[in-house]
Coordinates of C-alpha atoms and ligand atoms in Angstrom, one line a residue:
X1 CA 0.0 0.0 0.0
X2 CA 1.7 3.2 -1.0
X3 CA 1.6 6.4 0.8
X4 CA -0.3 8.1 -2.0
X5 CA -3.0 5.6 -1.7
X6 CA -3.4 6.1 2.0
X7 CA -3.5 10.0 1.7
X8 CA -6.1 9.6 -0.8
X9 CA -8.1 7.1 1.1
X10 CA -8.2 9.7 4.0
X11 CA -9.5 12.1 1.8
X12 CA -11.9 10.1 -0.2
X13 CA -15.1 10.3 1.8
X14 CA -15.1 13.9 2.6
X15 CA -16.7 16.8 0.8
X16 CA -14.5 19.3 -1.4
X17 CA -15.1 21.7 1.3
X18 CA -13.9 19.3 4.1
X19 CA -10.8 18.4 1.9
X20 CA -9.9 21.9 1.6
X21 CA -10.2 22.2 5.2
X22 CA -7.9 19.4 5.9
X23 CA -5.4 20.5 3.3
X24 CA -5.3 24.0 5.2
X25 CA -5.0 22.4 8.4
X26 CA -1.7 20.5 7.0
X27 CA -0.5 23.5 5.6
X28 CA -0.9 25.5 8.8
X29 CA 1.1 22.8 10.7
X30 CA 4.0 22.6 8.0
X31 CA 4.0 26.6 7.9
X32 CA 4.4 26.6 11.6
X33 CA 7.3 24.2 11.6
X34 CA 9.1 26.5 9.2
X35 CA 8.4 29.7 11.3
X36 CA 5.4 31.0 9.3
X37 CA 1.6 30.8 9.3
X38 CA -1.0 29.1 7.1
X39 CA -1.4 32.8 5.6
X40 CA 2.1 32.8 4.4
X41 CA 1.2 30.0 2.1
X42 CA -1.1 30.3 -1.1
X43 CA -3.2 27.2 -1.8
X44 CA -3.8 26.7 -5.5
X45 CA -6.6 24.1 -6.2
X46 CA -5.5 22.2 -9.2
X47 CA -8.7 21.5 -11.1
X48 CA -7.5 19.7 -14.2
X49 CA -10.1 17.2 -15.5
X50 CA -12.5 18.2 -12.9
X51 CA -15.9 19.8 -13.8
X52 CA -17.1 23.5 -13.6
X53 CA -19.6 22.3 -10.9
X54 CA -16.6 20.9 -8.8
X55 CA -14.7 24.1 -9.2
X56 CA -17.7 26.1 -8.3
X57 CA -18.0 24.0 -5.0
X58 CA -14.4 24.6 -4.1
X59 CA -14.7 28.4 -4.7
X60 CA -17.7 28.5 -2.5
X61 CA -15.4 26.7 0.1
X62 CA -13.0 29.3 -0.2
X63 CA -10.5 28.7 -2.9
X64 CA -9.3 31.7 -4.4
X65 CA -6.9 30.4 -6.8
X66 CA -7.3 27.6 -9.4
X67 CA -4.7 25.9 -11.5
X68 CA -5.0 24.3 -14.9
X69 CA -2.5 22.3 -16.9
X70 CA -3.8 23.1 -20.5
X71 CA -5.0 26.1 -22.5
X72 CA -7.9 24.1 -24.0
X73 CA -9.4 23.2 -20.6
X74 CA -9.3 26.8 -19.2
X75 CA -11.1 28.0 -22.6
X76 CA -13.7 25.4 -22.2
X77 CA -14.4 25.8 -18.3
X78 CA -13.8 29.7 -18.0
X79 CA -17.2 30.9 -18.5
X80 CA -18.9 28.3 -16.4
X81 CA -16.8 28.8 -13.5
X82 CA -17.4 31.8 -10.9
X83 CA -14.8 34.6 -10.7
X84 CA -11.5 33.2 -9.5
X85 CA -7.7 33.5 -10.1
X86 CA -6.8 31.1 -12.8
X87 CA -3.2 29.8 -13.2
X88 CA -1.6 28.1 -15.9
X89 CA 0.6 25.5 -14.3
X90 CA 1.4 22.8 -17.2
X91 CA 3.8 23.3 -20.1
X92 CA 2.9 26.2 -22.6
X93 CA 3.5 26.2 -26.5
X94 CA 4.1 29.7 -27.7
X95 CA 1.3 29.4 -30.3
X96 CA -1.5 29.1 -27.4
X97 CA -0.2 32.1 -25.5
X98 CA -2.4 34.4 -27.1
X99 CA -5.4 32.4 -26.0
X100 CA -5.0 32.7 -22.3
X101 CA -3.2 36.0 -22.0
X102 CA -6.2 37.8 -20.5
X103 CA -7.7 34.9 -18.7
X104 CA -4.9 33.7 -16.1
X105 CA -3.1 35.8 -13.6
X106 CA 0.3 33.9 -13.6
X107 CA 2.1 31.2 -15.8
X108 CA 4.1 28.9 -13.6
X109 CA 6.0 27.0 -16.4
X110 CA 8.2 29.4 -18.4
X111 CA 11.2 27.9 -19.2
X112 CA 12.6 29.5 -22.1
X113 CA 13.4 33.2 -23.3
X114 CA 11.4 32.3 -26.5
X115 CA 8.3 31.6 -24.6
X116 CA 8.9 34.6 -22.6
X117 CA 8.9 36.8 -25.4
X118 CA 5.7 35.7 -26.8
X119 CA 4.1 36.2 -23.6
X120 CA 5.7 39.7 -23.6
X121 CA 4.1 40.4 -27.0
X122 CA 0.9 39.2 -26.3
X123 CA 0.7 40.9 -23.0
X124 CA 1.4 44.0 -24.4
X125 CA -1.0 43.7 -27.1
X126 CA -3.8 43.0 -24.4
X127 CA -2.6 46.0 -22.5
X128 CA -1.6 44.2 -19.3
X129 CA 1.6 42.7 -17.6
X130 CA 1.9 39.0 -16.9
X131 CA 3.3 37.4 -13.9
X132 CA 5.4 34.4 -14.4
X133 CA 7.4 31.9 -12.5
X134 CA 10.5 30.1 -14.0
X135 CA 10.2 26.2 -13.8
X136 CA 13.5 24.8 -12.6
X137 CA 14.5 21.2 -12.2
X138 CA 17.6 20.6 -10.2
X139 CA 17.0 16.9 -10.7
X140 CA 17.3 17.3 -14.5
X141 CA 14.5 14.8 -14.9
X142 CA 14.3 13.6 -18.4
X143 CA 10.7 13.7 -18.9
X144 CA 9.8 16.8 -17.4
X145 CA 10.5 20.5 -18.4
X146 CA 12.6 23.0 -16.3
X147 CA 15.6 25.1 -16.5
X148 CA 19.0 23.8 -15.4
X149 CA 19.8 25.8 -12.2
X150 CA 23.1 26.9 -13.6
X151 CA 21.2 28.8 -16.4
X152 CA 18.5 30.2 -14.3
X153 CA 20.2 33.7 -13.3
X154 CA 21.0 34.4 -17.1
X155 CA 17.5 33.4 -18.1
X156 CA 15.8 35.8 -15.6
X157 CA 18.4 38.6 -16.4
X158 CA 17.5 38.2 -20.0
X159 CA 13.7 38.1 -19.4
X160 CA 13.9 41.3 -17.4
X161 CA 16.0 43.1 -19.8
X162 CA 13.8 42.3 -22.8
X163 CA 10.3 41.6 -21.6
X164 CA 8.9 44.6 -19.9
X165 CA 5.3 43.3 -19.8
X166 CA 6.5 39.9 -18.1
X167 CA 7.2 40.2 -14.4
X168 CA 9.2 37.3 -13.0
X169 CA 7.6 36.5 -9.6
X170 CA 9.4 33.4 -8.5
X171 CA 10.2 29.6 -9.3
X172 CA 8.1 26.6 -9.7
X173 CA 9.5 22.9 -9.6
X174 CA 7.9 19.6 -9.7
X175 CA 9.5 17.0 -7.4
X176 CA 10.4 13.5 -8.7
X177 CA 7.6 11.1 -7.5
X178 CA 8.7 9.2 -4.4
X179 CA 6.7 6.6 -2.7
X180 CA 7.7 8.2 0.5
X181 CA 7.3 11.9 0.4
X182 CA 10.2 12.2 3.0
X183 CA 12.5 11.4 0.2
X184 CA 11.5 14.5 -1.7
X185 CA 12.7 16.9 1.2
X186 CA 16.6 17.4 -0.2
X187 CA 15.2 18.2 -3.6
X188 CA 12.8 20.9 -2.0
X189 CA 15.5 22.2 0.2
X190 CA 17.8 22.6 -2.8
X191 CA 15.2 24.4 -4.8
X192 CA 14.7 26.6 -1.8
X193 CA 18.5 27.5 -1.8
X194 CA 18.3 28.3 -5.3
X195 CA 15.3 30.5 -4.7
X196 CA 16.8 32.6 -2.2
X197 CA 20.2 32.9 -4.1
X198 CA 17.9 34.4 -6.9
X199 CA 16.1 36.6 -4.5
X200 CA 19.1 38.2 -3.2
X201 CA 20.6 38.5 -6.8
X202 CA 17.7 40.3 -8.3
X203 CA 16.7 42.3 -5.2
X204 CA 15.4 45.8 -6.3
X205 CA 15.8 44.8 -10.0
X206 CA 13.3 46.1 -12.7
X207 CA 10.6 43.5 -13.6
X208 CA 11.7 41.0 -11.2
X209 CA 10.4 40.5 -7.6
X210 CA 11.1 36.7 -6.2
X211 CA 8.1 36.3 -4.4
X212 CA 6.6 32.9 -4.8
X213 CA 8.2 29.6 -4.6
X214 CA 5.6 27.2 -6.3
X215 CA 6.3 23.7 -5.0
X216 CA 4.6 20.8 -3.4
X217 CA 1.6 18.7 -4.7
X218 CA -0.7 16.1 -3.1
X219 CA 1.8 13.8 -2.5
X220 CA 4.5 16.0 -1.0
X221 CA 3.0 19.6 -0.2
X222 CA 3.6 19.1 3.7
X223 CA 7.3 18.4 3.1
X224 CA 7.4 21.4 0.5
X225 CA 6.0 23.7 2.9
X226 CA 8.4 22.5 5.6
X227 CA 10.9 23.4 3.5
X228 CA 9.9 26.9 2.4
X229 CA 7.2 26.6 -0.3
X230 CA 4.7 29.6 -0.1
X231 CA 2.6 28.4 -3.1
X232 CA 1.3 24.7 -3.0
X233 CA -0.7 23.0 -6.1
X234 CA -3.1 20.6 -4.7
X235 CA -5.4 18.6 -6.8
X236 CA -6.1 14.9 -5.9
X237 CA -6.2 15.8 -2.0
X238 CA -9.1 18.4 -2.8
X239 CA -10.8 16.8 -5.7
X240 CA -10.1 13.1 -5.6
X241 CA -8.7 11.0 -8.4
X242 CA -8.6 12.4 -11.8
X243 CA -10.4 10.6 -14.7
X244 CA -7.8 10.6 -17.4
X245 CA -10.3 9.0 -20.0
X246 CA -11.8 12.3 -20.0
X247 CA -8.6 13.6 -21.7
X248 CA -9.5 11.5 -24.8
X249 CA -12.9 12.6 -25.5
Ligands
PLP1 C1 -1.7 18.0 -11.7 C2 -0.7 18.7 -11.2 C3 -0.5 19.2 -9.9 C4 -1.5 18.6 -8.9 O1 -1.2 17.1 -8.6 P1 -2.0 16.4 -7.5 O2 -1.0 15.3 -7.3 O3 -3.3 16.0 -7.8 O4 -2.2 17.3 -6.2 C5 0.3 20.1 -9.4 N1 1.1 20.7 -10.3 C6 1.1 20.2 -11.7 C7 2.2 21.1 -12.5 C8 0.2 19.5 -12.2 O5 0.2 19.1 -13.4

C-alpha cells in the first residue's frame, strides 16, 4: 500500500469543502514548523479534469486560486466557473499564449526566453503585464520541463531586460515522485536554496520580484511547505482521483 494511496483514502469520503479544510490544516502545521503561518502559503486548487461544478464547489468553500495544465481546458471551463484567479501550471506552447493571456493571472511553467518573448508580445497587445514563474529542475528529470539551475540567473536577466510586460515572480518546480514523500525533502531544500540565491541576486531589479516559490503537490506539499514553499498546487487531495479517460474525448 503506497503512501499516496493512504492519503487519498483519508480524503475520499469527505466533501470538497472538508478536503480543503484538511489541506489547510496540514499547510498550517507545516508552515508553523518553518516559522510561518498558513496565511504565508497560497493554496492553488488544481482543477484539471474536474468539472466546473466541482470548481464552483471549491470556490464556495473558499478557494481563491485555481490551476490548470492545458489552455484548452481553461477555455472550455472559463465561462462556467465563478470569478476566481486562474493559473496556468502546465507546459505552454508559444502558439497558445494568445488564447489565455487575458484569462490567467500567472504562468508557472516558463522555461525559455522564446516563450517569455511571446508572453511579452501578447501581454503588450492585451494591455497588461503578466506574472510568471520560472520552472526549474535541479534533478534534471528527463521527462519533465525545467531550466537547469546553472542557467536560471542568465534567463531571468534576459527576460527582465527584454520583456517589460513580463514580471518574474519566482520559481516553480515538480519534485520527482517518491513513494515516501520524505525522500523529496532534499530536492525541495535545494530549490529553496536556489530561490533564496535568486531573490538576493535580483533584489530591487526592474521586472523581477522573487516572491513565490511554487512547490508541493498532493503527495508532498507538507514536506514542501516545511522546506519553505509558499505556493502549493494541490489537486487530488481536494477533488479525489482524476479520470484521465476524459482527456481522450
Ligand atoms: C496535476 C498537477 C498538480 C496537482 O497534482 P496532485 O498530485 O493531484 O495534487 C500540481 N502541479 C502540476 C504542474 C500538475 O500538473
